[in-house]
Each structure stands twice: as C-alpha cells, then as structure tokens.
Short mmCIF file of C-alpha atoms in Angstrom, two decimals:
data_model
loop_
_atom_site.label_atom_id
_atom_site.label_comp_id
_atom_site.label_asym_id
_atom_site.label_seq_id
_atom_site.Cartn_x
_atom_site.Cartn_y
_atom_site.Cartn_z
CA MET A 1 98.50 -76.35 -78.82
CA GLU A 2 99.24 -75.25 -75.34
CA MET A 3 96.79 -76.10 -72.62
CA VAL A 4 95.22 -73.37 -70.67
CA THR A 5 95.94 -73.59 -67.07
CA ARG A 6 95.26 -71.98 -63.80
CA ALA A 7 98.82 -71.53 -62.89
CA LYS A 8 99.84 -68.04 -61.74
CA ARG A 9 102.03 -66.07 -64.10
CA ARG A 10 105.64 -65.74 -63.01
CA THR A 11 106.99 -62.17 -62.36
CA GLY A 12 109.24 -60.76 -64.82
CA GLN A 13 109.15 -60.10 -68.57
CA GLY A 14 105.64 -60.33 -70.08
CA ARG A 15 103.90 -59.83 -66.89
CA VAL A 16 100.11 -58.88 -67.12
CA PRO A 17 99.12 -56.12 -64.72
CA ILE A 18 96.49 -57.35 -61.85
CA THR A 19 93.41 -55.55 -61.95
CA THR A 20 91.36 -54.67 -58.91
CA HIS A 21 88.71 -57.34 -59.57
CA GLN A 22 91.43 -60.02 -60.00
CA LYS A 23 93.08 -59.09 -56.70
CA ARG A 24 89.63 -59.15 -54.94
CA VAL A 25 89.00 -62.63 -56.35
CA ARG A 26 92.36 -63.77 -55.33
CA ALA A 27 91.76 -62.75 -51.83
CA GLU A 28 88.51 -64.42 -51.85
CA ASP A 29 90.15 -67.70 -53.17
CA ASN A 30 92.40 -67.77 -50.24
CA ARG A 31 89.68 -67.11 -47.62
CA ASP A 32 88.22 -69.85 -45.74
CA ASP A 33 84.53 -70.48 -46.78
CA GLU A 34 83.55 -70.56 -43.10
CA THR A 35 84.49 -66.82 -42.68
CA LEU A 36 81.97 -65.70 -45.30
CA PRO A 37 79.45 -63.13 -43.89
CA THR A 38 76.62 -65.42 -44.78
CA ASN A 39 75.45 -68.95 -43.73
CA LEU A 40 76.04 -70.45 -47.06
CA PRO A 41 77.42 -74.05 -47.01
CA ALA A 42 81.12 -74.53 -47.91
CA VAL A 43 82.21 -75.65 -51.26
CA SER A 44 84.57 -78.60 -50.91
CA VAL A 45 88.06 -78.70 -52.13
CA ALA A 46 87.06 -81.82 -54.21
CA GLN A 47 84.50 -79.79 -55.82
CA ARG A 48 86.78 -76.99 -56.63
CA SER A 49 89.26 -79.41 -58.02
CA ALA A 50 86.47 -80.94 -60.33
CA ALA A 51 85.62 -77.52 -61.67
CA ALA A 52 89.25 -76.98 -62.74
CA LEU A 53 88.74 -79.78 -65.25
CA CYS A 54 87.10 -77.22 -67.50
CA ALA A 55 90.54 -75.65 -67.87
CA LEU A 56 89.05 -72.27 -67.74
CA PRO A 57 89.45 -70.08 -64.49
CA LEU A 58 86.14 -69.64 -62.63
CA PRO A 59 85.42 -66.56 -60.52
CA GLU A 60 84.62 -66.68 -56.89
CA ASP A 61 80.80 -65.79 -57.48
CA PHE A 62 80.62 -69.20 -59.36
CA PHE A 63 81.24 -71.11 -56.15
CA ASN A 64 79.22 -68.73 -53.97
CA PHE A 65 76.31 -69.00 -56.18
CA TRP A 66 76.49 -72.73 -56.03
CA ALA A 67 76.62 -72.51 -52.26
CA LEU A 68 73.41 -70.25 -52.38
CA CYS A 69 71.51 -72.77 -54.62
CA THR A 70 72.68 -75.73 -52.27
CA SER A 71 71.26 -73.90 -49.34
CA MET A 72 67.93 -73.45 -51.29
CA ASN A 73 67.74 -77.07 -52.53
CA PRO A 74 70.28 -79.32 -50.71
CA GLN A 75 69.39 -82.54 -52.66
CA SER A 76 69.34 -80.78 -56.19
CA PRO A 77 71.24 -77.51 -56.21
CA HIS A 78 71.14 -77.49 -59.89
CA GLU A 79 67.23 -77.26 -59.89
CA ALA A 80 67.03 -74.44 -57.44
CA LEU A 81 66.02 -71.82 -59.82
CA LEU A 82 63.67 -73.96 -61.76
CA PRO A 83 60.35 -73.24 -59.75
CA VAL A 84 60.82 -69.52 -60.33
CA LEU A 85 62.81 -68.94 -63.50
CA GLY A 86 62.83 -72.29 -65.16
CA LEU A 87 66.60 -72.38 -65.15
CA GLU A 88 68.74 -75.38 -64.64
CA LEU A 89 72.36 -74.87 -63.66
CA VAL A 90 74.68 -76.73 -66.25
CA GLY A 91 78.03 -76.50 -67.86
CA PRO A 92 80.84 -76.21 -65.23
CA PHE A 93 78.22 -76.69 -62.47
CA ASP A 94 77.75 -80.33 -63.74
CA LEU A 95 81.39 -80.77 -62.63
CA LEU A 96 80.45 -79.62 -59.10
CA ARG A 97 77.63 -82.31 -59.12
CA GLY A 98 80.14 -84.94 -60.07
CA ARG A 99 78.50 -85.92 -63.43
CA HIS A 100 81.79 -86.32 -64.93
CA LYS A 101 82.78 -89.25 -62.61
CA GLY A 102 83.11 -92.34 -64.63
CA PHE A 103 83.98 -90.51 -67.90
CA ALA A 104 87.38 -89.81 -69.38
CA VAL A 105 86.83 -86.02 -70.02
CA VAL A 106 89.04 -84.03 -72.32
CA THR A 107 89.26 -80.36 -73.74
CA THR A 108 90.28 -79.16 -77.05
CA CYS A 109 93.11 -77.38 -75.31
CA ALA A 110 94.56 -80.53 -74.06
CA GLU A 111 97.71 -82.11 -75.55
CA GLU A 112 96.98 -85.73 -74.82
CA GLU A 113 95.98 -88.05 -77.50
CA PRO A 114 92.21 -88.17 -78.28
CA ILE A 115 90.11 -90.39 -76.30
CA GLU A 116 87.38 -92.25 -78.24
CA ASN A 117 83.81 -91.28 -77.24
CA ALA A 118 85.04 -89.12 -74.44
CA PRO A 119 83.10 -86.00 -73.64
CA ASN A 120 84.62 -82.62 -74.49
CA LEU A 121 84.19 -80.10 -71.87
CA ASP A 122 84.76 -77.14 -74.27
CA LEU A 123 81.68 -78.08 -76.05
CA HIS A 124 79.69 -78.86 -73.07
CA TRP A 125 76.36 -76.99 -73.19
CA ARG A 126 77.66 -74.92 -75.98
CA PHE A 127 74.91 -73.73 -78.28
CA TYR A 128 74.89 -73.15 -81.75
CA TYR A 129 75.66 -69.32 -82.10
CA ASP A 130 77.95 -69.22 -78.99
CA PRO A 131 81.39 -68.12 -79.64
CA PRO A 132 84.15 -69.87 -77.57
CA GLU A 133 84.40 -66.89 -75.48
CA PHE A 134 81.02 -67.76 -74.13
CA GLN A 135 80.62 -70.50 -71.42
CA THR A 136 77.12 -71.59 -70.63
CA VAL A 137 76.39 -72.02 -66.92
CA ALA A 138 72.44 -72.03 -66.91
CA LYS A 139 69.87 -73.11 -69.47
CA GLY A 140 66.26 -72.59 -69.81
CA ASP A 141 63.67 -74.39 -72.04
CA ALA A 142 64.46 -76.24 -75.21
CA GLU A 143 62.11 -74.09 -77.32
CA SER A 144 63.79 -70.58 -76.77
CA GLN A 145 67.16 -72.24 -75.94
CA LEU A 146 67.76 -69.36 -73.54
CA HIS A 147 70.92 -69.71 -71.70
CA LEU A 148 73.36 -67.63 -69.38
CA GLY A 149 77.02 -67.82 -69.56
CA TYR A 150 80.30 -66.29 -68.54
CA TYR A 151 82.14 -64.30 -71.30
CA ARG A 152 85.84 -63.86 -71.54
CA ASP A 153 88.15 -61.56 -73.48
CA THR A 154 90.90 -63.93 -72.93
CA PRO A 155 90.68 -67.61 -72.21
CA ASN A 156 93.18 -67.96 -69.54
CA GLU A 157 91.75 -65.00 -67.50
CA LEU A 158 88.62 -64.61 -65.51
CA PRO A 159 85.13 -63.84 -67.07
CA VAL A 160 84.49 -60.15 -67.70
CA LEU A 161 80.69 -60.41 -67.69
CA VAL A 162 77.66 -62.69 -67.59
CA GLY A 163 75.64 -62.53 -70.74
CA LEU A 164 72.18 -63.81 -71.80
CA SER A 165 71.56 -65.41 -75.08
CA SER A 166 68.62 -67.17 -76.96
CA ALA A 167 70.01 -69.37 -79.50
CA GLN A 168 66.68 -69.83 -81.28
CA SER A 169 66.57 -66.13 -82.13
CA GLY A 170 70.16 -65.38 -83.09
CA CYS A 171 73.45 -64.81 -81.81
CA SER A 172 72.88 -61.80 -79.67
CA ILE A 173 74.38 -61.73 -76.12
CA SER A 174 72.76 -59.29 -73.54
CA VAL A 175 74.97 -58.08 -70.77
CA LEU A 176 73.56 -58.84 -67.26
CA GLY A 177 76.29 -57.66 -65.00
CA ASP A 178 79.68 -58.92 -64.09
CA ASN A 179 78.58 -61.68 -61.65
CA LEU A 180 75.93 -64.39 -61.26
CA PHE A 181 74.07 -62.90 -58.42
CA CYS A 182 73.43 -59.71 -60.39
CA ALA A 183 72.66 -61.45 -63.62
CA ILE A 184 70.13 -63.79 -62.17
CA ARG A 185 68.50 -61.00 -60.17
CA LEU A 186 68.23 -58.73 -63.33
CA LEU A 187 66.63 -61.60 -65.26
CA LEU A 188 64.18 -62.19 -62.39
CA LEU A 189 63.24 -58.47 -62.44
CA ARG A 190 62.85 -58.67 -66.27
CA GLN A 191 60.47 -61.76 -66.11
CA LYS A 192 58.59 -59.92 -63.46
CA ARG A 193 57.97 -56.94 -65.70
CA GLU A 194 57.01 -59.22 -68.47
CA GLY A 195 54.47 -61.02 -66.31
CA ARG A 196 56.24 -64.51 -66.71
CA ILE A 197 56.46 -65.08 -62.96
CA LYS A 198 53.93 -67.51 -61.73
CA ASP A 199 54.78 -67.65 -58.01
CA ARG A 200 55.53 -64.12 -56.81
CA THR A 201 56.02 -64.99 -53.45
CA LYS A 202 59.05 -67.41 -54.19
CA ALA A 203 60.27 -64.73 -56.74
CA GLU A 204 60.27 -62.13 -54.01
CA GLU A 205 62.16 -64.51 -51.57
CA LEU A 206 64.62 -65.22 -54.27
CA GLU A 207 65.21 -61.59 -55.13
CA ARG A 208 65.75 -60.94 -51.44
CA LYS A 209 68.48 -63.50 -51.30
CA LEU A 210 70.18 -62.59 -54.51
CA SER A 211 70.43 -58.96 -53.39
CA GLN A 212 71.19 -59.46 -49.61
CA ILE A 213 73.95 -62.09 -50.14
CA GLY A 214 75.26 -60.58 -53.34
CA THR A 215 75.72 -57.27 -51.43
CA GLU A 216 77.27 -58.99 -48.41
CA LEU A 217 79.85 -60.70 -50.56
CA GLY A 218 80.76 -57.39 -52.13
CA TYR A 219 79.52 -58.21 -55.75
CA SER A 220 78.09 -55.17 -57.78
CA THR A 221 74.42 -55.01 -58.21
CA ASP A 222 74.54 -52.94 -61.37
CA GLN A 223 74.03 -54.10 -64.81
CA LYS A 224 76.90 -51.75 -65.81
CA SER A 225 79.34 -52.01 -63.03
CA LYS A 226 82.66 -50.09 -62.91
CA SER A 227 84.58 -52.86 -64.34
CA LEU A 228 82.21 -53.01 -67.28
CA LYS A 229 82.23 -49.49 -67.94
CA ALA A 230 86.15 -49.57 -67.81
CA ARG A 231 85.94 -52.70 -70.32
CA ASP A 232 83.57 -50.62 -72.47
CA ARG A 233 86.30 -47.95 -73.10
CA LYS A 234 88.60 -50.87 -74.54
CA VAL A 235 86.07 -52.57 -76.77
CA VAL A 236 87.20 -52.12 -80.32
CA SER A 237 84.03 -53.53 -82.01
CA ARG A 238 80.76 -54.76 -80.95
CA THR A 239 80.57 -57.46 -83.54
CA PHE A 240 77.31 -59.25 -84.48
CA HIS A 241 76.66 -60.52 -80.82
CA GLY A 242 76.87 -57.14 -79.33
CA ALA A 243 79.06 -58.20 -76.39
CA GLY A 244 82.20 -56.72 -78.14
CA ILE A 245 85.85 -57.68 -78.33
CA VAL A 246 88.78 -56.46 -76.61
CA VAL A 247 92.22 -56.92 -78.22
CA PRO A 248 95.67 -55.53 -77.15
CA VAL A 249 96.39 -52.10 -78.68
CA ASP A 250 99.57 -50.31 -77.96
CA ALA A 251 100.07 -46.50 -77.46
CA GLN A 252 100.41 -46.15 -81.30
CA GLY A 253 97.15 -47.96 -81.98
CA VAL A 254 98.79 -51.00 -83.31
CA GLY A 255 96.85 -54.14 -82.72
CA TYR A 256 93.40 -53.30 -84.34
CA ARG A 257 92.18 -51.69 -87.49
CA GLU A 258 88.46 -51.45 -88.41
CA LEU A 259 86.82 -53.44 -91.06
CA PRO A 260 85.78 -51.18 -94.00
CA GLU A 261 82.31 -52.61 -93.74
CA SER A 262 79.54 -51.88 -91.15
CA ASN A 263 77.81 -54.66 -89.53
CA ALA A 264 74.80 -54.02 -91.60
CA SER A 265 76.65 -54.06 -94.97
CA LEU A 266 78.62 -57.18 -93.83
CA GLN A 267 75.45 -59.02 -93.06
CA ARG A 268 74.02 -58.23 -96.55
CA MET A 269 77.17 -59.35 -98.08
CA LEU A 270 77.00 -62.77 -96.17
CA ALA A 271 73.28 -63.14 -96.83
CA ALA A 272 73.98 -62.72 -100.54
CA ILE A 273 76.48 -65.90 -100.43
CA VAL A 274 74.02 -67.95 -98.47
CA LYS A 275 71.12 -67.14 -100.84
CA SER A 276 73.14 -67.79 -104.14
CA GLU A 277 71.15 -70.21 -106.30
CA ASP A 278 74.35 -71.89 -107.91
CA ASP A 279 77.86 -72.07 -107.59
CA ALA A 280 78.60 -69.36 -110.30
CA ALA A 281 76.41 -66.87 -108.44
CA ARG A 282 78.06 -67.97 -105.01
CA LEU A 283 81.46 -67.46 -106.31
CA GLN A 284 80.58 -63.90 -107.52
CA ALA A 285 79.01 -63.25 -104.10
CA PHE A 286 82.16 -64.24 -102.47
CA SER A 287 84.21 -61.61 -104.23
CA PRO A 288 83.83 -58.84 -101.63
CA LEU A 289 84.68 -61.38 -98.95
CA VAL A 290 87.71 -62.18 -100.97
CA GLU A 291 88.72 -58.50 -100.81
CA LEU A 292 88.27 -58.35 -97.06
CA SER A 293 90.51 -61.37 -96.69
CA SER A 294 93.15 -59.67 -98.47
CA LEU A 295 92.91 -56.48 -96.13
CA VAL A 296 92.89 -58.89 -93.17
CA GLU A 297 96.18 -60.34 -94.51
CA PHE A 298 97.67 -56.79 -94.83
CA ALA A 299 96.62 -56.05 -91.30
CA ASN A 300 98.12 -59.30 -89.97
CA ASP A 301 101.41 -58.21 -91.61
CA GLU A 302 101.38 -54.97 -90.04
CA GLY A 303 100.66 -56.14 -86.61
CA ASP A 304 96.92 -55.54 -86.35
CA PRO A 305 95.51 -59.15 -85.77
CA GLY A 306 92.13 -57.65 -84.23
CA MET A 307 90.78 -57.06 -87.58
CA GLY A 308 90.90 -60.69 -88.61
CA LEU A 309 89.47 -61.80 -85.34
CA GLU A 310 86.49 -59.41 -85.79
CA LEU A 311 86.00 -60.86 -89.40
CA GLY A 312 86.41 -64.37 -88.32
CA LEU A 313 84.06 -64.03 -85.45
CA ASP A 314 81.33 -62.33 -87.59
CA LEU A 315 81.62 -65.14 -90.19
CA PHE A 316 81.15 -67.66 -87.34
CA LEU A 317 78.15 -65.77 -85.81
CA HIS A 318 76.43 -65.36 -89.04
CA GLY A 319 75.88 -69.04 -89.12
CA SER A 320 76.37 -70.41 -92.73
CA GLU A 321 78.73 -73.54 -92.89
CA ARG A 322 80.44 -71.91 -95.95
CA GLU A 323 81.20 -68.80 -94.00
CA ALA A 324 82.26 -70.68 -90.98
CA GLU A 325 84.91 -72.47 -93.16
CA GLU A 326 86.31 -69.19 -94.48
CA GLY A 327 86.42 -67.93 -90.90
CA GLU A 328 88.30 -70.78 -89.85
CA ARG A 329 90.79 -70.26 -92.58
CA GLN A 330 91.06 -66.65 -91.42
CA GLU A 331 91.78 -67.74 -87.89
CA HIS A 332 94.18 -70.35 -88.90
CA GLN A 333 96.27 -67.86 -90.74
CA LEU A 334 96.20 -65.61 -87.64
CA ARG A 335 97.44 -68.44 -85.59
CA GLY A 336 100.49 -68.66 -87.75
CA GLU A 337 101.56 -64.99 -87.39
CA SER A 338 104.55 -64.66 -85.14
CA SER A 339 103.65 -61.08 -84.39
CA THR A 340 100.31 -61.89 -83.09
CA PRO A 341 100.04 -60.87 -79.32
CA SER A 342 99.80 -63.93 -77.10
CA SER A 343 96.61 -63.20 -75.80
CA CYS A 344 94.96 -62.81 -79.16
CA ARG A 345 96.74 -66.20 -80.21
CA GLN A 346 95.16 -68.16 -77.42
CA LYS A 347 91.83 -66.53 -78.29
CA LEU A 348 92.22 -67.47 -81.92
CA CYS A 349 93.27 -71.05 -80.99
CA MET A 350 90.34 -71.37 -78.72
CA TRP A 351 88.09 -70.00 -81.69
CA SER A 352 89.27 -72.34 -84.30
CA ALA A 353 89.15 -75.36 -82.15
CA HIS A 354 85.41 -74.96 -81.84
CA VAL A 355 84.25 -74.64 -85.52
CA ASP A 356 82.18 -77.91 -85.00
CA ARG A 357 79.75 -76.17 -82.53
CA GLY A 358 76.39 -77.45 -83.64
CA ARG A 359 75.63 -79.49 -80.51
CA SER A 360 75.36 -79.09 -76.86
CA LEU A 361 77.22 -81.90 -75.21
CA ASP A 362 75.62 -83.75 -72.46
CA LEU A 363 78.15 -85.92 -70.45
CA LYS A 364 76.04 -88.96 -71.28
CA ARG A 365 74.94 -88.25 -74.68
CA THR A 366 75.06 -85.70 -77.59
CA GLU A 367 72.04 -83.93 -78.67
CA SER A 368 71.05 -81.29 -81.30
CA CYS A 369 70.80 -77.56 -80.24
CA GLY A 370 68.17 -77.10 -83.17
CA PRO A 371 68.64 -75.64 -86.59
CA ARG A 372 70.20 -72.25 -87.38
CA LYS A 373 68.19 -69.55 -88.79
#
C-alpha cells in the first residue's frame, strides 16, 4: 500500500487542478510566522515536522489555532478551551506537544514492517463511528463523546471542512465551517444559546479573539463558506453521517451511480440483519444486501466505483460487526479494480485499513470509546 506523503505533485499527465483555497494555504505555508497580522507566537519548524508524522496534510489554520491557544495558555495550550467549552485539543495537536517522543509511531499507510506495541497515529483519538475521512482534533467529555475533526474527501489533500460529532448518539457529522476558528466560534455560540456557558466573560473574550484573529488571517466566518457551497454541488450522496462524499465523475457522468435504496430503507434493511434471532433468519435478511453487492460489482465493471464507496461507508457507519465485515469485502473488491480512479483508490485503501476502529488510541494506552448503539 502506498504511503500518503506531503510531496507536491509533479506537473504533467495526471495533474490535479489547484483550487483557490489550496493556493492561499500554500502562500501561507511559505510565509514567515513573524509577518502574521497578529501577535500570535510562532509555531516552530520542529513542531511542523512533528505534525507531518500523521501522514495527512494539515491546513494552516491548524497551526494558527495552536498559536492562538499557546497565547491563551502558554503552559498547556491543549487545555486553553477547557474553561469555556470543555474541549481539549488532541489528535495531531498531541504531536505539536511532543507526546510522541519516546514512542515508535506508525500509520496504516506505512510500508515498513509492523512495530510491536507501537501506537498507530491513524487511529489516534478515532471514535467508534468515525469514518477514516474524519480526523479528530478536539474532544469533549467522555459521556457524550463529543469531538471535532477535519473531514477530507481525499486523504492526500487538505481537509474540506471541520465537523462535529457525538459518538454516543450515532454517526452524524455536523458541518461547522471550513476552518477551526469558525468551527470553535460557532460551537461557542451554540452553547451560549443552549445556556451551557458558565463563565460568560471568558466566553465573550474567546469569541472576540476567534472572530478578530480569524478575520485578520483571512479565514471565513460563515458556516457555509464559498468553498463549502462549491463542494455541496459536487456531493453525490449524503450517506448516513450527513457530511456527504465527493467522487470523481467525468462529463459523461461516469464515476458514480445511485444506490437503488434510500438511506431510510437501507437502515431498515441493516436493522433487520442485526435483529435476526438466528442464523437462518439472518441469512434471509442478508438477501437484499447480496443483491446490492451484485449491483455494486456491475457498477465497478462499468467504471462507477462511487456506488461501492457509498454502500461500504453506510455499512461501516451503521455499526454492526457483521455489516462492517461485508463493507470491508466491498472495499477490498474496489481496491482491486484497475479502472478505479486514483483518488477513490486512496480513499478506499484508507477505509479498509481502519475496520478495527473501536478504540480511541492514546499514545500511552488504548482505551475504549464506549459501546455502539
């Protein structure tokens, strides 16, 4: 399996058009932190190098947000949001803190030989329902298992949005803008409306900083920014989590075809499998799913891998171990299709590598994320 790297794509055949957002991020990457229009502390080169260990490209708002939290709490930047929002920065932020030092860390995308008892950064703070497209960056209390994360359409590209999920209540992902400054501010406003803010003075100060610094740095303050509105036009299916999937579709519409089942009917189909009292009843309940699998195979043969991606992801998100096994089989089939577009292949490799996702991985210990519903 190929490792996902941060190397720039060479010009020539297969070149992917650079979006306006990517141009802005690259310009920010080349800019000296000292020239920022705010008094944020600089993020060191060593910290940026450590963040690269997660093998997923991180946007500039990630580093700028860390700088903001460092200015708020120099001793423990990861706890800067705890007094107001009850959030702790985790995931790739743990790399900025140096928590990986002294550990041989790996990713499932790596080609090296497995290292015994080595933490896997691809599973670090990954909650039970999280698809591999979702990378946790902040967590709340253990009861609700609320967490925020970056969501990617393709693993080797920058995140397209910041989402909010509560693992205890299911797989739903709510969109909170396309950058952390906007997402945290919107979450703060939501908690204020719900009367969940205890210290309103600190909350107002945090809201002011998020709005002022985010605006100075050029980040959108809208929940539906221009980039997200443009993405919405490319979404082929919302899937069970609601954030949607984007797959390559050519001018002739080749690349995706709809499942012949709505989300509601597919959920009923999967619920019937889970609730089966014995193997005979379960085998009968699996019949409609077998028919869908056949349709996916036809779609693969005709160059529409998006259908299998949607079905496999829905099986994954529904939660049953039996369905997850079938979803993994679907994804492995797609990985073997030579006609599958490269961006889909990378996503499918990413998906199938994470079927064992029932834990959130701490760099010092592995602990349960709680039962599925």
